[in-house]
Each structure stands twice: as structure tokens, then as C-alpha cells.
Amino acid sequence: MPTPDSYKMGPGTLKFDTGLATVASIQVVSAEIVASEQVETEDDVDVLTGDTLYGDETITFEWVLSATILQAIGSSGFVTWSWTNAGQTKDFEFIPNTVAARKITGTVKVVPIKIGGASKSRPQSDFSWRLPRGTAPALGAVV
């Protein structure tokens, strides 16, 4: 009987930018890449015989890289990097677990990460960055 296969999140990495020089990993509480299915259906056509010509379906996927991070607003912090690079498309590499030796790579459109939170707390921010329309991330081996 086969045994279930699974992995634990971490230790891993989340990196951005040319040469993947910007490392967000130390601030990441959770991260995921998520696809949502978009279905467009053409109208059906009824014909004289009473039959129906069914409209074609076009299925596409929209991808989002989402994470929760601890805020760090120093000049070299990841939040500051997101403000500096707002609106730009940047490469990313997400390795959920280094032992599993798998990575997800692609590009995302950077949106500034929120700053602030409750008094006397360690503020966290959630962000969701879309991959450019018509692109998909690649799942591959860590080499």
C-alpha cells in the first residue's frame, strides 16, 4: 500500500528581482502561489432541426503570489523594496521547502506593501501580487 506524500513548509526561500538579489525569506510568515480558473463560454446556437450547437469554452488561469510578512521598513527592508519598485514587473523564485528541491519561478507586478498596524505589535502585511496576464509560473527542480 502506498504511503502518503507530503512536505512541511520551510525551510525555504522567497527571492525577487534581477539575479534574485532581493531576499524576502527572513520576513515571510506564509507564502503560496494560487491559480484561479477563468471560463469564457460562447453562446449556444439553436438550429432549425431542434439541435443545439454548443458554444466553445475557453479556459485560462490567473496566477497570484500571496504572502504574509513581518514588516521591516529599514532602507534595505522588503517593504521599502516594494515601494521603490511599485508597478514594475520583477522575477521571483519561491522554494517552499529546500529539502523537497522544487521551486516555482515567474514574474509578478509589484504593488507597495502596507505599513503600520496595532500599537505595541509586530506588524504583519498580507500581499497578493498578480503574474502578468497570459503568463504562468514554472514548477521545476532546484539545481
PDB file of C-alpha atoms in Angstrom, residues 18-104:
ATOM      1  CA  THR A  18      17.227  40.620 -11.320  1.00  0.00           C
ATOM      2  CA  GLY A  19      19.543  37.843 -10.283  1.00  0.00           C
ATOM      3  CA  LEU A  20      17.063  37.164  -7.464  1.00  0.00           C
ATOM      4  CA  ALA A  21      19.090  39.508  -5.280  1.00  0.00           C
ATOM      5  CA  THR A  22      16.202  40.725  -3.093  1.00  0.00           C
ATOM      6  CA  VAL A  23      15.528  38.107  -0.442  1.00  0.00           C
ATOM      7  CA  ALA A  24      12.228  38.346   1.422  1.00  0.00           C
ATOM      8  CA  SER A  25      12.505  34.919   3.094  1.00  0.00           C
ATOM      9  CA  ILE A  26      13.560  36.146   6.532  1.00  0.00           C
ATOM     10  CA  GLN A  27      10.321  38.171   6.810  1.00  0.00           C
ATOM     11  CA  VAL A  28       7.911  35.528   5.409  1.00  0.00           C
ATOM     12  CA  VAL A  29       5.337  34.039   7.780  1.00  0.00           C
ATOM     13  CA  SER A  30       3.449  32.228   4.990  1.00  0.00           C
ATOM     14  CA  ALA A  31       3.521  32.162   1.193  1.00  0.00           C
ATOM     15  CA  GLU A  32       1.646  30.482  -1.635  1.00  0.00           C
ATOM     16  CA  ILE A  33       1.100  30.588  -5.368  1.00  0.00           C
ATOM     17  CA  VAL A  34      -2.553  30.225  -6.346  1.00  0.00           C
ATOM     18  CA  ALA A  35      -4.318  29.717  -9.672  1.00  0.00           C
ATOM     19  CA  SER A  36      -7.906  30.741 -10.342  1.00  0.00           C
ATOM     20  CA  GLU A  37      -9.794  29.361 -13.308  1.00  0.00           C
ATOM     21  CA  GLN A  38     -11.445  31.788 -15.720  1.00  0.00           C
ATOM     22  CA  VAL A  39     -14.008  30.259 -18.097  1.00  0.00           C
ATOM     23  CA  GLU A  40     -15.462  32.115 -21.075  1.00  0.00           C
ATOM     24  CA  THR A  41     -18.276  30.374 -22.934  1.00  0.00           C
ATOM     25  CA  GLU A  42     -19.635  31.368 -26.329  1.00  0.00           C
ATOM     26  CA  ASP A  43     -23.411  31.448 -26.701  1.00  0.00           C
ATOM     27  CA  ASP A  44     -25.133  28.250 -27.827  1.00  0.00           C
ATOM     28  CA  VAL A  45     -26.843  28.322 -31.223  1.00  0.00           C
ATOM     29  CA  ASP A  46     -30.179  26.589 -31.797  1.00  0.00           C
ATOM     30  CA  VAL A  47     -30.646  25.327 -35.347  1.00  0.00           C
ATOM     31  CA  LEU A  48     -33.773  24.593 -37.384  1.00  0.00           C
ATOM     32  CA  THR A  49     -33.668  20.841 -36.682  1.00  0.00           C
ATOM     33  CA  GLY A  50     -34.058  21.486 -32.962  1.00  0.00           C
ATOM     34  CA  ASP A  51     -30.466  20.588 -32.252  1.00  0.00           C
ATOM     35  CA  THR A  52     -28.102  22.868 -30.373  1.00  0.00           C
ATOM     36  CA  LEU A  53     -24.606  23.797 -31.392  1.00  0.00           C
ATOM     37  CA  TYR A  54     -22.905  24.344 -28.083  1.00  0.00           C
ATOM     38  CA  GLY A  55     -20.596  27.327 -27.726  1.00  0.00           C
ATOM     39  CA  ASP A  56     -16.900  26.751 -27.249  1.00  0.00           C
ATOM     40  CA  GLU A  57     -15.348  27.191 -23.828  1.00  0.00           C
ATOM     41  CA  THR A  58     -12.058  28.969 -23.358  1.00  0.00           C
ATOM     42  CA  ILE A  59     -10.345  28.273 -20.066  1.00  0.00           C
ATOM     43  CA  THR A  60      -7.485  30.387 -18.786  1.00  0.00           C
ATOM     44  CA  PHE A  61      -5.785  30.692 -15.422  1.00  0.00           C
ATOM     45  CA  GLU A  62      -4.859  33.769 -13.462  1.00  0.00           C
ATOM     46  CA  TRP A  63      -1.977  33.317 -11.043  1.00  0.00           C
ATOM     47  CA  VAL A  64      -1.239  35.175  -7.811  1.00  0.00           C
ATOM     48  CA  LEU A  65       1.746  35.026  -5.473  1.00  0.00           C
ATOM     49  CA  SER A  66       0.485  35.757  -1.956  1.00  0.00           C
ATOM     50  CA  ALA A  67       2.350  36.059   1.314  1.00  0.00           C
ATOM     51  CA  THR A  68       2.138  37.292   4.859  1.00  0.00           C
ATOM     52  CA  ILE A  69       5.293  39.006   6.024  1.00  0.00           C
ATOM     53  CA  LEU A  70       6.656  40.665   9.126  1.00  0.00           C
ATOM     54  CA  GLN A  71       7.070  44.335   8.271  1.00  0.00           C
ATOM     55  CA  ALA A  72      10.613  45.660   8.093  1.00  0.00           C
ATOM     56  CA  ILE A  73      10.769  49.279   6.969  1.00  0.00           C
ATOM     57  CA  GLY A  74      14.509  49.922   7.089  1.00  0.00           C
ATOM     58  CA  SER A  75      16.182  51.252   3.972  1.00  0.00           C
ATOM     59  CA  SER A  76      17.114  47.726   2.853  1.00  0.00           C
ATOM     60  CA  GLY A  77      13.877  46.074   4.010  1.00  0.00           C
ATOM     61  CA  PHE A  78      11.477  44.197   1.748  1.00  0.00           C
ATOM     62  CA  VAL A  79       8.612  46.654   2.368  1.00  0.00           C
ATOM     63  CA  THR A  80      10.849  49.521   1.224  1.00  0.00           C
ATOM     64  CA  TRP A  81      11.860  47.470  -1.828  1.00  0.00           C
ATOM     65  CA  SER A  82       8.161  47.039  -2.717  1.00  0.00           C
ATOM     66  CA  TRP A  83       7.605  50.824  -2.534  1.00  0.00           C
ATOM     67  CA  THR A  84      10.707  51.551  -4.623  1.00  0.00           C
ATOM     68  CA  ASN A  85       9.699  49.008  -7.283  1.00  0.00           C
ATOM     69  CA  ALA A  86       5.942  49.735  -7.344  1.00  0.00           C
ATOM     70  CA  GLY A  87       4.349  48.976 -10.711  1.00  0.00           C
ATOM     71  CA  GLN A  88       7.371  47.151 -12.068  1.00  0.00           C
ATOM     72  CA  THR A  89       7.431  43.546 -13.207  1.00  0.00           C
ATOM     73  CA  LYS A  90      10.038  41.532 -11.304  1.00  0.00           C
ATOM     74  CA  ASP A  91      11.287  37.951 -11.402  1.00  0.00           C
ATOM     75  CA  PHE A  92      10.600  35.727  -8.416  1.00  0.00           C
ATOM     76  CA  GLU A  93      11.709  32.348  -7.124  1.00  0.00           C
ATOM     77  CA  PHE A  94       9.738  30.568  -4.393  1.00  0.00           C
ATOM     78  CA  ILE A  95      11.150  27.418  -2.795  1.00  0.00           C
ATOM     79  CA  PRO A  96       8.600  26.145  -0.237  1.00  0.00           C
ATOM     80  CA  ASN A  97      10.999  23.576   1.214  1.00  0.00           C
ATOM     81  CA  THR A  98      14.684  23.247   0.338  1.00  0.00           C
ATOM     82  CA  VAL A  99      14.706  19.514   1.164  1.00  0.00           C
ATOM     83  CA  ALA A 100      11.987  18.811  -1.431  1.00  0.00           C
ATOM     84  CA  ALA A 101      14.231  20.515  -4.044  1.00  0.00           C
ATOM     85  CA  ARG A 102      11.338  22.060  -6.024  1.00  0.00           C
ATOM     86  CA  LYS A 103      10.881  25.710  -6.953  1.00  0.00           C
ATOM     87  CA  ILE A 104       8.308  27.953  -8.561  1.00  0.00           C
TER      88      ILE A 104
END
